[in-house]
């Protein structure tokens, strides 16, 4: 409650000072708190959308990507597979432009796991392959091995089902 109250206070202060970027940022933080604490996903969605509109107007890709990521998580929680995948892909595109590859890898992981959980294991493969390539490139052997193993598990499952 204290975090949410501080975000509301920040929003009001930014609004009084006509600081649209500050408003959008405080809405984003507020939405994240509502979303990731499972407090109120409906209010989180409204705040993400308002923040996203402001970041879109400002051409701020960092804010856009964070809002899209939050919206993706909301859609995943709701089980909305196509919407979550679309939002995740948009977020990945922006984070790639920003060269925030760690965030890209987190989204790939989330989207891969979500695809498997919703009976689309074939859709998980490109996400795991992207992470395998990234972690091999940066020399993170622990995570490279994780994605090699995870990808092999999915391919085996697909082979058993005659898909791969």
C-alpha positions as protocol buffer text, in pm:
chain_id: "A"
residue {
  index: 1
  type: UNK
  ca { x: 0 y: 0 z: 0 }
}
residue {
  index: 2
  type: UNK
  ca { x: 284 y: 237 z: 81 }
}
residue {
  index: 3
  type: UNK
  ca { x: 446 y: 180 z: -260 }
}
residue {
  index: 4
  type: UNK
  ca { x: 118 y: 245 z: -437 }
}
residue {
  index: 5
  type: UNK
  ca { x: 58 y: 558 z: -231 }
}
residue {
  index: 6
  type: UNK
  ca { x: 406 y: 689 z: -317 }
}
residue {
  index: 7
  type: UNK
  ca { x: 339 y: 627 z: -686 }
}
residue {
  index: 8
  type: UNK
  ca { x: 9 y: 817 z: -662 }
}
residue {
  index: 9
  type: UNK
  ca { x: 183 y: 1106 z: -487 }
}
residue {
  index: 10
  type: UNK
  ca { x: 454 y: 1109 z: -755 }
}
residue {
  index: 11
  type: UNK
  ca { x: 194 y: 1106 z: -1030 }
}
residue {
  index: 12
  type: UNK
  ca { x: 10 y: 1403 z: -876 }
}
residue {
  index: 13
  type: UNK
  ca { x: 336 y: 1597 z: -837 }
}
residue {
  index: 14
  type: UNK
  ca { x: 441 y: 1530 z: -1197 }
}
residue {
  index: 15
  type: UNK
  ca { x: 94 y: 1623 z: -1322 }
}
residue {
  index: 16
  type: UNK
  ca { x: 101 y: 1955 z: -1131 }
}
residue {
  index: 17
  type: UNK
  ca { x: 434 y: 2032 z: -1297 }
}
residue {
  index: 18
  type: UNK
  ca { x: 316 y: 1926 z: -1645 }
}
residue {
  index: 19
  type: UNK
  ca { x: 587 y: 1659 z: -1655 }
}
residue {
  index: 20
  type: UNK
  ca { x: 432 y: 1400 z: -1892 }
}
residue {
  index: 21
  type: UNK
  ca { x: 736 y: 1171 z: -1880 }
}
residue {
  index: 22
  type: UNK
  ca { x: 726 y: 1168 z: -1499 }
}
residue {
  index: 23
  type: UNK
  ca { x: 352 y: 1096 z: -1509 }
}
residue {
  index: 24
  type: UNK
  ca { x: 408 y: 805 z: -1745 }
}
residue {
  index: 25
  type: UNK
  ca { x: 692 y: 667 z: -1535 }
}
residue {
  index: 26
  type: UNK
  ca { x: 494 y: 684 z: -1212 }
}
residue {
  index: 27
  type: UNK
  ca { x: 200 y: 513 z: -1387 }
}
residue {
  index: 28
  type: UNK
  ca { x: 434 y: 243 z: -1514 }
}
residue {
  index: 29
  type: UNK
  ca { x: 579 y: 178 z: -1168 }
}
residue {
  index: 30
  type: UNK
  ca { x: 229 y: 179 z: -1020 }
}
residue {
  index: 31
  type: UNK
  ca { x: 109 y: -68 z: -1286 }
}
residue {
  index: 32
  type: UNK
  ca { x: 408 y: -294 z: -1224 }
}
residue {
  index: 33
  type: UNK
  ca { x: 334 y: -298 z: -851 }
}
residue {
  index: 34
  type: UNK
  ca { x: -33 y: -380 z: -916 }
}
residue {
  index: 35
  type: UNK
  ca { x: 62 y: -647 z: -1170 }
}
residue {
  index: 36
  type: UNK
  ca { x: 355 y: -824 z: -1010 }
}
residue {
  index: 37
  type: UNK
  ca { x: 200 y: -825 z: -663 }
}
residue {
  index: 38
  type: UNK
  ca { x: -125 y: -960 z: -815 }
}
residue {
  index: 39
  type: UNK
  ca { x: -307 y: -676 z: -641 }
}
residue {
  index: 40
  type: UNK
  ca { x: -535 y: -563 z: -925 }
}
residue {
  index: 41
  type: UNK
  ca { x: -463 y: -663 z: -1284 }
}
residue {
  index: 42
  type: UNK
  ca { x: -752 y: -457 z: -1424 }
}
residue {
  index: 43
  type: UNK
  ca { x: -615 y: -135 z: -1277 }
}
residue {
  index: 44
  type: UNK
  ca { x: -265 y: -238 z: -1386 }
}
residue {
  index: 45
  type: UNK
  ca { x: -386 y: -271 z: -1746 }
}
residue {
  index: 46
  type: UNK
  ca { x: -543 y: 76 z: -1739 }
}
residue {
  index: 47
  type: UNK
  ca { x: -223 y: 228 z: -1599 }
}
residue {
  index: 48
  type: UNK
  ca { x: 0 y: 44 z: -1850 }
}
residue {
  index: 49
  type: UNK
  ca { x: -218 y: 168 z: -2138 }
}
residue {
  index: 50
  type: UNK
  ca { x: -211 y: 528 z: -2015 }
}
residue {
  index: 51
  type: UNK
  ca { x: 165 y: 513 z: -1963 }
}
residue {
  index: 52
  type: UNK
  ca { x: 216 y: 348 z: -2303 }
}
residue {
  index: 53
  type: UNK
  ca { x: 19 y: 625 z: -2478 }
}
residue {
  index: 54
  type: UNK
  ca { x: 242 y: 889 z: -2321 }
}
residue {
  index: 55
  type: UNK
  ca { x: 562 y: 702 z: -2403 }
}
residue {
  index: 56
  type: UNK
  ca { x: 434 y: 647 z: -2761 }
}
residue {
  index: 57
  type: UNK
  ca { x: 367 y: 1020 z: -2799 }
}
residue {
  index: 58
  type: UNK
  ca { x: 714 y: 1099 z: -2665 }
}
residue {
  index: 59
  type: UNK
  ca { x: 876 y: 832 z: -2885 }
}
residue {
  index: 60
  type: UNK
  ca { x: 1035 y: 683 z: -2573 }
}
residue {
  index: 61
  type: UNK
  ca { x: 1118 y: 323 z: -2668 }
}
residue {
  index: 62
  type: UNK
  ca { x: 1240 y: 231 z: -2321 }
}
residue {
  index: 63
  type: UNK
  ca { x: 903 y: 320 z: -2166 }
}
residue {
  index: 64
  type: UNK
  ca { x: 713 y: 160 z: -2450 }
}
residue {
  index: 65
  type: UNK
  ca { x: 904 y: -165 z: -2414 }
}
residue {
  index: 66
  type: UNK
  ca { x: 848 y: -177 z: -2038 }
}
residue {
  index: 67
  type: UNK
  ca { x: 475 y: -112 z: -2077 }
}
residue {
  index: 68
  type: UNK
  ca { x: 443 y: -376 z: -2349 }
}
residue {
  index: 69
  type: UNK
  ca { x: 631 y: -620 z: -2127 }
}
residue {
  index: 70
  type: UNK
  ca { x: 390 y: -553 z: -1840 }
}
residue {
  index: 71
  type: UNK
  ca { x: 91 y: -593 z: -2070 }
}
residue {
  index: 72
  type: UNK
  ca { x: 238 y: -921 z: -2196 }
}
residue {
  index: 73
  type: UNK
  ca { x: 257 y: -1052 z: -1838 }
}
residue {
  index: 74
  type: UNK
  ca { x: -106 y: -951 z: -1780 }
}
residue {
  index: 75
  type: UNK
  ca { x: -214 y: -1135 z: -2095 }
}
residue {
  index: 76
  type: UNK
  ca { x: -14 y: -1439 z: -1988 }
}
residue {
  index: 77
  type: UNK
  ca { x: -187 y: -1436 z: -1648 }
}
residue {
  index: 78
  type: UNK
  ca { x: -523 y: -1419 z: -1826 }
}
residue {
  index: 79
  type: UNK
  ca { x: -422 y: -1708 z: -2056 }
}
residue {
  index: 80
  type: UNK
  ca { x: -459 y: -1498 z: -2372 }
}
residue {
  index: 81
  type: UNK
  ca { x: -201 y: -1673 z: -2587 }
}
residue {
  index: 82
  type: UNK
  ca { x: -208 y: -1470 z: -2914 }
}
residue {
  index: 83
  type: UNK
  ca { x: -219 y: -1134 z: -2736 }
}
residue {
  index: 84
  type: UNK
  ca { x: 65 y: -1226 z: -2501 }
}
residue {
  index: 85
  type: UNK
  ca { x: 281 y: -1347 z: -2790 }
}
residue {
  index: 86
  type: UNK
  ca { x: 214 y: -1031 z: -2992 }
}
residue {
  index: 87
  type: UNK
  ca { x: 294 y: -798 z: -2700 }
}
residue {
  index: 88
  type: UNK
  ca { x: 606 y: -999 z: -2617 }
}
residue {
  index: 89
  type: UNK
  ca { x: 730 y: -978 z: -2975 }
}
residue {
  index: 90
  type: UNK
  ca { x: 675 y: -600 z: -2980 }
}
residue {
  index: 91
  type: UNK
  ca { x: 863 y: -565 z: -2652 }
}
residue {
  index: 92
  type: UNK
  ca { x: 1150 y: -783 z: -2780 }
}
residue {
  index: 93
  type: UNK
  ca { x: 1179 y: -564 z: -3090 }
}
residue {
  index: 94
  type: UNK
  ca { x: 1210 y: -248 z: -2883 }
}
residue {
  index: 95
  type: UNK
  ca { x: 1450 y: -397 z: -2628 }
}
residue {
  index: 96
  type: UNK
  ca { x: 1667 y: -522 z: -2916 }
}
residue {
  index: 97
  type: UNK
  ca { x: 1679 y: -167 z: -3054 }
}
residue {
  index: 98
  type: UNK
  ca { x: 1786 y: -52 z: -2707 }
}
residue {
  index: 99
  type: UNK
  ca { x: 2044 y: -333 z: -2691 }
}
residue {
  index: 100
  type: UNK
  ca { x: 1896 y: -456 z: -2363 }
}
residue {
  index: 101
  type: UNK
  ca { x: 1964 y: -820 z: -2438 }
}
residue {
  index: 102
  type: UNK
  ca { x: 1920 y: -944 z: -2082 }
}
residue {
  index: 103
  type: UNK
  ca { x: 1561 y: -817 z: -2088 }
}
residue {
  index: 104
  type: UNK
  ca { x: 1516 y: -975 z: -2432 }
}
residue {
  index: 105
  type: UNK
  ca { x: 1635 y: -1308 z: -2294 }
}
residue {
  index: 106
  type: UNK
  ca { x: 1391 y: -1284 z: -2002 }
}
residue {
  index: 107
  type: UNK
  ca { x: 1101 y: -1221 z: -2243 }
}
residue {
  index: 108
  type: UNK
  ca { x: 1210 y: -1507 z: -2468 }
}
residue {
  index: 109
  type: UNK
  ca { x: 1216 y: -1736 z: -2166 }
}
residue {
  index: 110
  type: UNK
  ca { x: 874 y: -1619 z: -2049 }
}
residue {
  index: 111
  type: UNK
  ca { x: 723 y: -1659 z: -2395 }
}
residue {
  index: 112
  type: UNK
  ca { x: 876 y: -2004 z: -2439 }
}
residue {
  index: 113
  type: UNK
  ca { x: 743 y: -2128 z: -2107 }
}
residue {
  index: 114
  type: UNK
  ca { x: 403 y: -1974 z: -2179 }
}
residue {
  index: 115
  type: UNK
  ca { x: 392 y: -2144 z: -2520 }
}
residue {
  index: 116
  type: UNK
  ca { x: 459 y: -2483 z: -2361 }
}
residue {
  index: 117
  type: UNK
  ca { x: 203 y: -2424 z: -2086 }
}
residue {
  index: 118
  type: UNK
  ca { x: -59 y: -2347 z: -2353 }
}
residue {
  index: 119
  type: UNK
  ca { x: 14 y: -2649 z: -2573 }
}
residue {
  index: 120
  type: UNK
  ca { x: 221 y: -2465 z: -2835 }
}
residue {
  index: 121
  type: UNK
  ca { x: 562 y: -2627 z: -2778 }
}
residue {
  index: 122
  type: UNK
  ca { x: 662 y: -2561 z: -3139 }
}
residue {
  index: 123
  type: UNK
  ca { x: 637 y: -2188 z: -3065 }
}
residue {
  index: 124
  type: UNK
  ca { x: 877 y: -2227 z: -2771 }
}
residue {
  index: 125
  type: UNK
  ca { x: 1166 y: -2345 z: -2991 }
}
residue {
  index: 126
  type: UNK
  ca { x: 1257 y: -2008 z: -3149 }
}
residue {
  index: 127
  type: UNK
  ca { x: 1259 y: -1845 z: -2805 }
}
residue {
  index: 128
  type: UNK
  ca { x: 1487 y: -2108 z: -2656 }
}
residue {
  index: 129
  type: UNK
  ca { x: 1708 y: -2103 z: -2966 }
}
residue {
  index: 130
  type: UNK
  ca { x: 1744 y: -1724 z: -2935 }
}
residue {
  index: 131
  type: UNK
  ca { x: 1847 y: -1758 z: -2571 }
}
residue {
  index: 132
  type: UNK
  ca { x: 2083 y: -2044 z: -2648 }
}
residue {
  index: 133
  type: UNK
  ca { x: 2254 y: -1830 z: -2913 }
}
residue {
  index: 134
  type: UNK
  ca { x: 2271 y: -1526 z: -2686 }
}
residue {
  index: 135
  type: UNK
  ca { x: 2414 y: -1708 z: -2384 }
}
residue {
  index: 136
  type: UNK
  ca { x: 2666 y: -1895 z: -2599 }
}
residue {
  index: 137
  type: UNK
  ca { x: 2773 y: -1559 z: -2745 }
}
residue {
  index: 138
  type: UNK
  ca { x: 2822 y: -1394 z: -2404 }
}
residue {
  index: 139
  type: UNK
  ca { x: 2991 y: -1702 z: -2258 }
}
residue {
  index: 140
  type: UNK
  ca { x: 2730 y: -1779 z: -1993 }
}
residue {
  index: 141
  type: UNK
  ca { x: 2773 y: -2156 z: -1995 }
}
residue {
  index: 142
  type: UNK
  ca { x: 2527 y: -2225 z: -1716 }
}
residue {
  index: 143
  type: UNK
  ca { x: 2239 y: -2059 z: -1898 }
}
residue {
  index: 144
  type: UNK
  ca { x: 2360 y: -2191 z: -2236 }
}
residue {
  index: 145
  type: UNK
  ca { x: 2340 y: -2545 z: -2100 }
}
residue {
  index: 146
  type: UNK
  ca { x: 1997 y: -2473 z: -1950 }
}
residue {
  index: 147
  type: UNK
  ca { x: 1861 y: -2368 z: -2292 }
}
residue {
  index: 148
  type: UNK
  ca { x: 2032 y: -2657 z: -2472 }
}
residue {
  index: 149
  type: UNK
  ca { x: 1859 y: -2893 z: -2232 }
}
residue {
  index: 150
  type: UNK
  ca { x: 1526 y: -2711 z: -2247 }
}
residue {
  index: 151
  type: UNK
  ca { x: 1533 y: -2703 z: -2627 }
}
residue {
  index: 152
  type: UNK
  ca { x: 1622 y: -3074 z: -2644 }
}
residue {
  index: 153
  type: UNK
  ca { x: 1327 y: -3154 z: -2416 }
}
residue {
  index: 154
  type: UNK
  ca { x: 1086 y: -2962 z: -2636 }
}
residue {
  index: 155
  type: UNK
  ca { x: 1222 y: -3112 z: -2959 }
}
residue {
  index: 156
  type: UNK
  ca { x: 1191 y: -3461 z: -2807 }
}
residue {
  index: 157
  type: UNK
  ca { x: 830 y: -3389 z: -2710 }
}
residue {
  index: 158
  type: UNK
  ca { x: 756 y: -3260 z: -3059 }
}
residue {
  index: 159
  type: UNK
  ca { x: 922 y: -3565 z: -3217 }
}
residue {
  index: 160
  type: UNK
  ca { x: 711 y: -3800 z: -3005 }
}
residue {
  index: 161
  type: UNK
  ca { x: 402 y: -3616 z: -3126 }
}
residue {
  index: 162
  type: UNK
  ca { x: 517 y: -3632 z: -3490 }
}
residue {
  index: 163
  type: UNK
  ca { x: 546 y: -3254 z: -3518 }
}
residue {
  index: 164
  type: UNK
  ca { x: 922 y: -3207 z: -3541 }
}
